[in-house]
CSV table of C-alpha atoms and ligand atoms in Angstrom, one decimal:
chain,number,residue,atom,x,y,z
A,299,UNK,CA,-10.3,61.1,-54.8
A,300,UNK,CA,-12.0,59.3,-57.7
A,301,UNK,CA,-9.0,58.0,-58.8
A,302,UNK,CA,-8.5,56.2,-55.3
A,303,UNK,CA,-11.4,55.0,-55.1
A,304,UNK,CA,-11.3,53.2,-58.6
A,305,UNK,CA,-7.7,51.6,-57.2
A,306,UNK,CA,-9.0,50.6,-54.1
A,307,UNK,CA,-12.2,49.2,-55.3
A,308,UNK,CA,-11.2,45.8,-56.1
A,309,UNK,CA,-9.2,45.3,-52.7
A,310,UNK,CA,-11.0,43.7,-49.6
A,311,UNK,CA,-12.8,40.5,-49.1
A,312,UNK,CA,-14.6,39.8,-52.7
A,313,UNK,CA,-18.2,39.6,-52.8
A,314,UNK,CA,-18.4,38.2,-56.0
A,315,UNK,CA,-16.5,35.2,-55.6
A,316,UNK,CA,-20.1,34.2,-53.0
A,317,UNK,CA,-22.9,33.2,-54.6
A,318,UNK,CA,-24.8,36.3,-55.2
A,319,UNK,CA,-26.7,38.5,-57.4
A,320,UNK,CA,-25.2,41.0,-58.8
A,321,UNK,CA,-27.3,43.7,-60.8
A,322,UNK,CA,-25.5,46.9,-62.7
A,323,UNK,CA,-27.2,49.5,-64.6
A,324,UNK,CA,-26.1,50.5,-68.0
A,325,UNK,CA,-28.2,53.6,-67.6
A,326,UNK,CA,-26.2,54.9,-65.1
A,327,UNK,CA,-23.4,55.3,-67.4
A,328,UNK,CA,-24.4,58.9,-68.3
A,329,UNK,CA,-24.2,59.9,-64.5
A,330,UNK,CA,-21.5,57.7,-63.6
A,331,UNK,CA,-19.3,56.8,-66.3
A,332,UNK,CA,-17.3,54.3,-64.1
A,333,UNK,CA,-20.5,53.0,-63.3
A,334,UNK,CA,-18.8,51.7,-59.7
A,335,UNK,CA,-21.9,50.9,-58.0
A,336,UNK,CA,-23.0,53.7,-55.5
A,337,UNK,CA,-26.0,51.5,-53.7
A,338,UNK,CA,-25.6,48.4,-52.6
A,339,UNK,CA,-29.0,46.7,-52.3
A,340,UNK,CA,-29.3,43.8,-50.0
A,341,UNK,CA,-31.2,41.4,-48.7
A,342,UNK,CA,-31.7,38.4,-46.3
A,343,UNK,CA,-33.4,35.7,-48.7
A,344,UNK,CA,-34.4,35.5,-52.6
A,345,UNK,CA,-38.3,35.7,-51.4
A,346,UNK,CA,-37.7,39.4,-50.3
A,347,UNK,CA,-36.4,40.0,-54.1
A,348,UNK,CA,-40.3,40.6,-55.1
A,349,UNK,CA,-40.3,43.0,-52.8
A,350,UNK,CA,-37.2,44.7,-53.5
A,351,UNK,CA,-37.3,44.6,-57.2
A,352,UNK,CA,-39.1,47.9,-56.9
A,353,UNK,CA,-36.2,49.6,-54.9
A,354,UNK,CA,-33.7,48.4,-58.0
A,355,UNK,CA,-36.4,49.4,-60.7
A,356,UNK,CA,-36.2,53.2,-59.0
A,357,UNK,CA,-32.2,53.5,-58.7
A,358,UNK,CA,-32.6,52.3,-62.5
A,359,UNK,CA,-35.4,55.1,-63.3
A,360,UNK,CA,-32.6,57.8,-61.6
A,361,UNK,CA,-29.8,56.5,-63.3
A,362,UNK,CA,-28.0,55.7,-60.6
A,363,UNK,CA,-25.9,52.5,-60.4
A,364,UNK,CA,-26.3,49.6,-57.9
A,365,UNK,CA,-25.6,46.2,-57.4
A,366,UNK,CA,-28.2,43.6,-55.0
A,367,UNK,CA,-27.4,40.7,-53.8
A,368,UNK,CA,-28.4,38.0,-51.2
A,369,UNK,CA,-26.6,37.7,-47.8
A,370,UNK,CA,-28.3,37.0,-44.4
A,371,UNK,CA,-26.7,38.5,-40.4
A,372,UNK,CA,-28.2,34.9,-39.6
A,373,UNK,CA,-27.6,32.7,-42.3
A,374,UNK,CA,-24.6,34.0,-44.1
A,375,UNK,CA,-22.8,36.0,-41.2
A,376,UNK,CA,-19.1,36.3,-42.1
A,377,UNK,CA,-20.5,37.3,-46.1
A,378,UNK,CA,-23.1,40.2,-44.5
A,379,UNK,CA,-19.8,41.4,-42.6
A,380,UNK,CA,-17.5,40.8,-45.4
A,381,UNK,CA,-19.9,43.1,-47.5
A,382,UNK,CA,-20.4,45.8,-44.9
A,383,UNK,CA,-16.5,46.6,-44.3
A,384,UNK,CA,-15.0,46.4,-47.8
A,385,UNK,CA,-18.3,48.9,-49.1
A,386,UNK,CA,-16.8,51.8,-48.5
A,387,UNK,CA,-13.5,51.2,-50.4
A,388,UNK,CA,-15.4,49.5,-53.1
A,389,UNK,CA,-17.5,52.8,-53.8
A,390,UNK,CA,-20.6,52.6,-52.6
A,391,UNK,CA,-22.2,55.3,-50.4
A,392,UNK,CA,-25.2,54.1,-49.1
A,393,UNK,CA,-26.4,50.4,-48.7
A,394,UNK,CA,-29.8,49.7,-48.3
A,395,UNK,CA,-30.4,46.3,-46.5
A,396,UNK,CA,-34.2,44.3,-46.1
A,397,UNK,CA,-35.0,41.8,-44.2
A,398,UNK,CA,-37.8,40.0,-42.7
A,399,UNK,CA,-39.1,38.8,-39.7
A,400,UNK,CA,-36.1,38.7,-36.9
A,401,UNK,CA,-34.5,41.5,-39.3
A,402,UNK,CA,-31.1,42.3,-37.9
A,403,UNK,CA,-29.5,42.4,-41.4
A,404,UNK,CA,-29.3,46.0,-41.3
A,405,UNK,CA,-28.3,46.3,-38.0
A,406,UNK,CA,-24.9,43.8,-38.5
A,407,UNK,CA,-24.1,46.2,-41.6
A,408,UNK,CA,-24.0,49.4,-40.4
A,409,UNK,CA,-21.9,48.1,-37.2
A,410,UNK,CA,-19.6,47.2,-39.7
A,411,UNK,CA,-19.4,50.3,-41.7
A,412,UNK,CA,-19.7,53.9,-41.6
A,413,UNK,CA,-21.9,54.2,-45.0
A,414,UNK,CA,-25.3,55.5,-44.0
A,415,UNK,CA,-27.4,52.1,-43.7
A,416,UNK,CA,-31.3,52.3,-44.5
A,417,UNK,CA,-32.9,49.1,-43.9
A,418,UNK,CA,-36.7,47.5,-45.0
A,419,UNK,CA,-38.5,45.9,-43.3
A,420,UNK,CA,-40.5,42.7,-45.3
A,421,UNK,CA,-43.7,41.9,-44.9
A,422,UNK,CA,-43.7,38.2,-42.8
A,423,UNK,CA,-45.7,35.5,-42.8
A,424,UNK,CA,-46.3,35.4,-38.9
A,425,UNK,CA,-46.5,38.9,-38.0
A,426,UNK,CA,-47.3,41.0,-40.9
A,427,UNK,CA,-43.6,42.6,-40.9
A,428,UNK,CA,-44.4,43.9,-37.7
A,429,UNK,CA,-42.3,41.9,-36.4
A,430,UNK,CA,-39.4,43.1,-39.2
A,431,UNK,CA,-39.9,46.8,-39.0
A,432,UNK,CA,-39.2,46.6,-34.7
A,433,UNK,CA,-36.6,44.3,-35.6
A,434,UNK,CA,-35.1,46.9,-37.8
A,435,UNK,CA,-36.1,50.1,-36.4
A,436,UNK,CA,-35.3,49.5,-32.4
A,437,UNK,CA,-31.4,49.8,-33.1
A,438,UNK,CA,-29.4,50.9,-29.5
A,439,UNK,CA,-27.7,54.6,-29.6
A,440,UNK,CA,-24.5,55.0,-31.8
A,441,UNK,CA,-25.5,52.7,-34.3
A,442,UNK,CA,-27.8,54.1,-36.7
A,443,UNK,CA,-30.6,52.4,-39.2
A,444,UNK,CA,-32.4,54.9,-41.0
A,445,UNK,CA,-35.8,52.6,-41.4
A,446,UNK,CA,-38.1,53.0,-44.1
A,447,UNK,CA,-41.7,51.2,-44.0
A,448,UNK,CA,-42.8,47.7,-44.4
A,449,UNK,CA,-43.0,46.5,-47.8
A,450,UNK,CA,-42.7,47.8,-51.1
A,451,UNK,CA,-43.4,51.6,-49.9
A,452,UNK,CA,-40.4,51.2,-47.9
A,453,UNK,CA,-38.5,49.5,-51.0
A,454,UNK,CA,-39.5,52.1,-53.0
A,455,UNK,CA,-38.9,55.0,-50.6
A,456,UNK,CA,-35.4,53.5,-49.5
A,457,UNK,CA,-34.2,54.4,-53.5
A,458,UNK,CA,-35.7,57.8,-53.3
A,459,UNK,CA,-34.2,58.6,-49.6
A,460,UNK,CA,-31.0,56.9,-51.1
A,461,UNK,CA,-30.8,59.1,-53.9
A,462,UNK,CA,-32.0,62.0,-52.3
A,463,UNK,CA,-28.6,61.5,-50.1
A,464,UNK,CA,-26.8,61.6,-53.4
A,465,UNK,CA,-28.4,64.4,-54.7
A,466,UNK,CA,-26.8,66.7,-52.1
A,467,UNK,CA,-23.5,66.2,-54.2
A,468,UNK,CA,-24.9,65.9,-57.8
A,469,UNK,CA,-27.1,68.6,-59.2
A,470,UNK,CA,-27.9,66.5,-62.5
A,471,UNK,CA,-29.6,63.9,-59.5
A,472,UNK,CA,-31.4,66.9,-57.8
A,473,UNK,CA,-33.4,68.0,-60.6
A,474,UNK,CA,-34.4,64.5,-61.9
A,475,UNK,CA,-35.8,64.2,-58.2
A,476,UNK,CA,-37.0,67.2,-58.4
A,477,UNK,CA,-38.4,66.6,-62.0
A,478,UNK,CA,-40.1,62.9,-60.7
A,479,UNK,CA,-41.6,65.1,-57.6
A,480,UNK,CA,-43.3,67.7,-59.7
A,481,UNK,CA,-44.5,64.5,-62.5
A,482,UNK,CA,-45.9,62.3,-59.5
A,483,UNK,CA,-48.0,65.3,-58.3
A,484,UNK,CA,-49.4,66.3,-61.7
A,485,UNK,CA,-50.4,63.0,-62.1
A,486,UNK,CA,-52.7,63.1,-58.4
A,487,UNK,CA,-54.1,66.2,-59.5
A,488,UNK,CA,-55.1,64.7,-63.0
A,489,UNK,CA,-57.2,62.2,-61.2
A,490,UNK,CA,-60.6,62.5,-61.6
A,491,UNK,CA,-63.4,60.4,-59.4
A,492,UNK,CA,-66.4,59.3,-61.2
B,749,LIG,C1,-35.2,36.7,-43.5
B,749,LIG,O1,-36.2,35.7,-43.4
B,749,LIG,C2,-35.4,37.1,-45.0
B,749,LIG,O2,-35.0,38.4,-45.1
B,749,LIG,C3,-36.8,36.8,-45.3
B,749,LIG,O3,-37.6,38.0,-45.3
B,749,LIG,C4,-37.2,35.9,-44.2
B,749,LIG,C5,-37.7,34.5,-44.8
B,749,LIG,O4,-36.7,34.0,-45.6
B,749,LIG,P1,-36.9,32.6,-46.4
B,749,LIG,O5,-37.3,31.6,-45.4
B,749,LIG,O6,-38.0,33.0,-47.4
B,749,LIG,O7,-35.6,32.4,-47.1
B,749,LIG,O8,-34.0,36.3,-43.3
């Protein structure tokens, strides 16, 4: 199955031949020695990149490779739907798509593919992301968008749901999880209020 994969990942429409960014990690060549992304990262405009830095700087901490890049449902349409259906034969397993204030990025993915699709909601000017995370979150029955919370919680949260997904299959992933979970709470029960 690997092996088909790594034949088939360089057929379907090419995202990099658009004018995007792509980011690998060369930690992840322990855990993946391919390292053919496994996340695909994505989001509507460069602004939400602040944001979504901190989902990239997790999949790094993990190990696991991804690649991000721009792409909008509004602004770059045929691109986002490009991406979307050539994912799966490309590798990946999971895309995680943010967006901001009418945020239907994630939505035009996952009609286009059958990876699991989290989106993030960013934070807008006008509405405080409220208006991003209904955006996101009210998708119609059959087409899912697991949505994670507005901001950078929800960019950071989207890595560990993402990898927690990839865990299921990879035992080295579990225990760093479960290693990061055991670190993050002895670190809150350190804390000491003066
Ligand atoms: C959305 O519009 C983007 O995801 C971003 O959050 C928001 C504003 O984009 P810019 O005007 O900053 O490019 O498509």
């Amino acid at each position: 199955m690997k092996n088909e994969k790594k034949k088939t990942a360089k057929k379907g429409p090419s995202v990099a031949s658009a004018k995007v960014t792509v980011k690998r990690t060369a930690s992840s060549l322990r855990l993946h020695p391919s390292s053919l992304p496994l996340v695909g990262v994505i989001m509507g405009s460069k602004s939400d990149w602040e944001t979504m830095r901190a989902t990239s700087e997790t999949l790094d901490r993990f190990g696991v490779a991804h690649e991000c890049h721009v792409m909008s449902a509004h602004r770059t349409p045929a691109l986002a739907a490009d991406f979307a259906r050539a994912a799966e034969s490309r590798g990946l397993e999971i895309i995680i798509a943010a967006a901001g204030g009418a945020a239907h990025l994630a939505g035009v993915i996952a009609a286009h593919t059958l990876l699991p699709v989290l989106g993030v909601p960013m934070k807008s000017d006008a509405l405080n992301g409220l208006d991003s995370l209904l955006s996101t979150v009210q998708m119609p029955a059959g087409i899912p968008v697991g949505t994670l919370a507005i901001g950078k919680a929800g960019a950071t949260n989207a890595a560990l749901f993402a990898i927690a997904i990839l865990a299921n299959g990879r035992p080295e992933l579990r225990q760093k999880l479960r290693d990061f979970r055991a670190e993050q709470e002895k670190t809150i029960r350190a804390i000491t209020l003066e």
